[in-house]
Amino acid sequence: MQLLVTFKNRFDATIFSRALNKEAIRCLLMPTPRKLSASCGVCAILDVDDLDAVLQQTGSLEFQVVYKVDDENYDLLQL
């Protein structure tokens, strides 16, 4: 499953990415699609099988919202 995570600022995005990469969870930062958010302009893309494990790793980290990516569609996840 591919997830897209948005942030309030670039600092939060960088800390989030570093924390996941340290735990061997591949996380790439990229520009946020304009139709999702205009806040900081950076989002994280994750390919994960276990969303709960990712949420445990990111429990104390700041992020705005998480979307499930399906082709060009973004479904907001309620966490």
Coordinates of C-alpha atoms in Angstrom, one line a residue:
M1 CA 0.0 0.0 0.0
Q2 CA 1.3 3.4 -0.9
L3 CA 0.7 6.3 1.5
L4 CA 1.2 10.0 1.2
V5 CA 1.7 12.1 4.4
T6 CA 1.5 15.9 4.5
F7 CA 3.2 18.2 7.0
K8 CA 2.8 21.8 8.4
N9 CA 6.5 22.6 7.6
R10 CA 9.6 21.2 6.0
F11 CA 11.3 20.5 9.3
D12 CA 8.6 18.1 10.4
A13 CA 8.8 16.3 7.0
T14 CA 12.6 15.9 7.4
I15 CA 12.4 14.6 10.9
F16 CA 9.6 12.2 9.9
S17 CA 11.6 10.9 6.9
R18 CA 14.8 10.4 8.9
A19 CA 13.0 8.5 11.7
L20 CA 11.4 6.1 9.3
N21 CA 14.5 5.6 7.2
K22 CA 16.4 4.8 10.4
E23 CA 13.9 2.0 11.1
A24 CA 14.4 0.7 7.6
I25 CA 11.0 2.0 6.4
R26 CA 11.6 3.5 3.0
C27 CA 10.3 7.1 3.0
L28 CA 10.8 9.6 0.1
L29 CA 10.1 13.3 0.3
M30 CA 8.6 15.0 -2.7
P31 CA 6.5 18.1 -3.6
T32 CA 2.9 17.9 -2.3
P33 CA 0.3 17.7 -5.0
R34 CA -1.5 21.1 -5.0
K35 CA -4.9 19.4 -4.9
L36 CA -4.1 18.1 -1.4
S37 CA -2.4 20.9 0.4
A38 CA -0.6 24.2 0.0
S39 CA 1.0 24.4 3.4
C40 CA 4.7 23.5 3.4
G41 CA 4.8 22.0 -0.1
V42 CA 6.6 18.8 1.0
C43 CA 5.1 15.4 1.5
A44 CA 6.4 11.9 2.3
I45 CA 5.6 8.8 0.2
L46 CA 5.7 5.4 1.9
D47 CA 5.3 1.9 0.5
V48 CA 4.1 -0.1 3.5
D49 CA 2.4 -3.4 4.2
D50 CA 1.6 -2.7 7.9
L51 CA 0.2 0.8 8.6
D52 CA 0.0 0.1 12.3
A53 CA 3.7 -0.6 12.5
V54 CA 4.4 2.7 10.8
L55 CA 2.1 4.6 13.1
Q56 CA 3.9 3.1 16.1
Q57 CA 7.2 4.4 14.7
T58 CA 5.8 7.8 14.1
G59 CA 3.7 8.2 17.2
S60 CA 5.5 11.3 18.6
L61 CA 6.2 12.9 15.2
E62 CA 4.2 15.7 13.7
F63 CA 2.2 15.3 10.5
Q64 CA -1.0 16.7 9.2
V65 CA -2.9 14.0 7.3
V66 CA -2.3 10.6 5.6
Y67 CA -3.7 9.6 2.3
K68 CA -3.9 6.2 0.6
V69 CA -2.6 6.6 -3.0
D70 CA -4.4 4.6 -5.7
D71 CA -3.1 5.7 -9.1
E72 CA -3.9 9.4 -9.3
N73 CA -6.6 9.2 -6.5
Y74 CA -5.9 10.1 -2.9
D75 CA -8.2 8.7 -0.2
L76 CA -8.0 10.4 3.2
L77 CA -7.4 7.9 6.0
Q78 CA -9.0 8.5 9.4
L79 CA -6.4 7.8 12.0

